[in-house]
Amino acid sequence: ATTYFADGARVVESPTLISGTWRDFLPGVQPGVLAVSELNPLVGRAHT
């Protein structure tokens, strides 16, 4: 499966059990920071 996040998307401050296994998909990423990891790299930026 492929998942895309909007540029600037952040992991919620308090992930819950319902959030699933987000650490498996965003290794090394902490709550509150950008949702970018080696498994989910930034692939483009929005034009401003």
PDB file of C-alpha atoms in Angstrom:
ATOM      1  CA  ALA A   1       0.000   0.000   0.000  1.00  0.00           C
ATOM      2  CA  THR A   2       1.090   3.575  -0.596  1.00  0.00           C
ATOM      3  CA  THR A   3       0.256   6.414   1.750  1.00  0.00           C
ATOM      4  CA  TYR A   4       0.857  10.087   1.021  1.00  0.00           C
ATOM      5  CA  PHE A   5       0.745  12.927   3.550  1.00  0.00           C
ATOM      6  CA  ALA A   6       0.336  16.601   2.761  1.00  0.00           C
ATOM      7  CA  ASP A   7       3.553  18.628   2.996  1.00  0.00           C
ATOM      8  CA  GLY A   8       3.850  19.796   6.594  1.00  0.00           C
ATOM      9  CA  ALA A   9       1.770  16.952   8.092  1.00  0.00           C
ATOM     10  CA  ARG A  10       2.776  16.145  11.656  1.00  0.00           C
ATOM     11  CA  VAL A  11       2.299  13.116  13.868  1.00  0.00           C
ATOM     12  CA  VAL A  12      -0.410  13.867  16.437  1.00  0.00           C
ATOM     13  CA  GLU A  13       0.864  14.849  19.892  1.00  0.00           C
ATOM     14  CA  SER A  14      -0.750  11.858  21.632  1.00  0.00           C
ATOM     15  CA  PRO A  15      -1.034   8.842  19.300  1.00  0.00           C
ATOM     16  CA  THR A  16      -3.420   6.204  20.650  1.00  0.00           C
ATOM     17  CA  LEU A  17      -3.954   2.515  20.123  1.00  0.00           C
ATOM     18  CA  ILE A  18      -6.428   3.460  17.382  1.00  0.00           C
ATOM     19  CA  SER A  19      -3.558   5.248  15.601  1.00  0.00           C
ATOM     20  CA  GLY A  20      -2.252   1.787  14.768  1.00  0.00           C
ATOM     21  CA  THR A  21       1.369   0.841  14.411  1.00  0.00           C
ATOM     22  CA  TRP A  22       2.480   4.283  13.270  1.00  0.00           C
ATOM     23  CA  ARG A  23       6.007   3.742  14.643  1.00  0.00           C
ATOM     24  CA  ASP A  24       6.452   0.909  12.125  1.00  0.00           C
ATOM     25  CA  PHE A  25       5.682   3.315   9.276  1.00  0.00           C
ATOM     26  CA  LEU A  26       7.461   6.371  10.715  1.00  0.00           C
ATOM     27  CA  PRO A  27      10.574   4.937  12.407  1.00  0.00           C
ATOM     28  CA  GLY A  28      12.477   7.458  14.492  1.00  0.00           C
ATOM     29  CA  VAL A  29       9.696  10.060  14.270  1.00  0.00           C
ATOM     30  CA  GLN A  30       8.312  11.478  17.517  1.00  0.00           C
ATOM     31  CA  PRO A  31       4.811  12.815  18.219  1.00  0.00           C
ATOM     32  CA  GLY A  32       4.381  16.448  17.179  1.00  0.00           C
ATOM     33  CA  VAL A  33       7.074  16.461  14.486  1.00  0.00           C
ATOM     34  CA  LEU A  34       6.853  16.243  10.702  1.00  0.00           C
ATOM     35  CA  ALA A  35       5.642  12.893   9.360  1.00  0.00           C
ATOM     36  CA  VAL A  36       8.800  12.245   7.325  1.00  0.00           C
ATOM     37  CA  SER A  37      11.040   9.189   7.725  1.00  0.00           C
ATOM     38  CA  GLU A  38      13.292   6.931   5.690  1.00  0.00           C
ATOM     39  CA  LEU A  39      10.181   4.879   4.836  1.00  0.00           C
ATOM     40  CA  ASN A  40       8.042   7.965   4.133  1.00  0.00           C
ATOM     41  CA  PRO A  41      10.307  10.531   2.489  1.00  0.00           C
ATOM     42  CA  LEU A  42       9.268  13.967   1.331  1.00  0.00           C
ATOM     43  CA  VAL A  43       8.536  13.488  -2.383  1.00  0.00           C
ATOM     44  CA  GLY A  44       7.472  17.008  -3.311  1.00  0.00           C
ATOM     45  CA  ARG A  45       6.516  20.371  -1.934  1.00  0.00           C
ATOM     46  CA  ALA A  46       3.375  22.395  -2.435  1.00  0.00           C
ATOM     47  CA  HIS A  47       3.760  25.431  -4.661  1.00  0.00           C
ATOM     48  CA  THR A  48       3.266  28.690  -2.783  1.00  0.00           C
TER      49      THR A  48
END
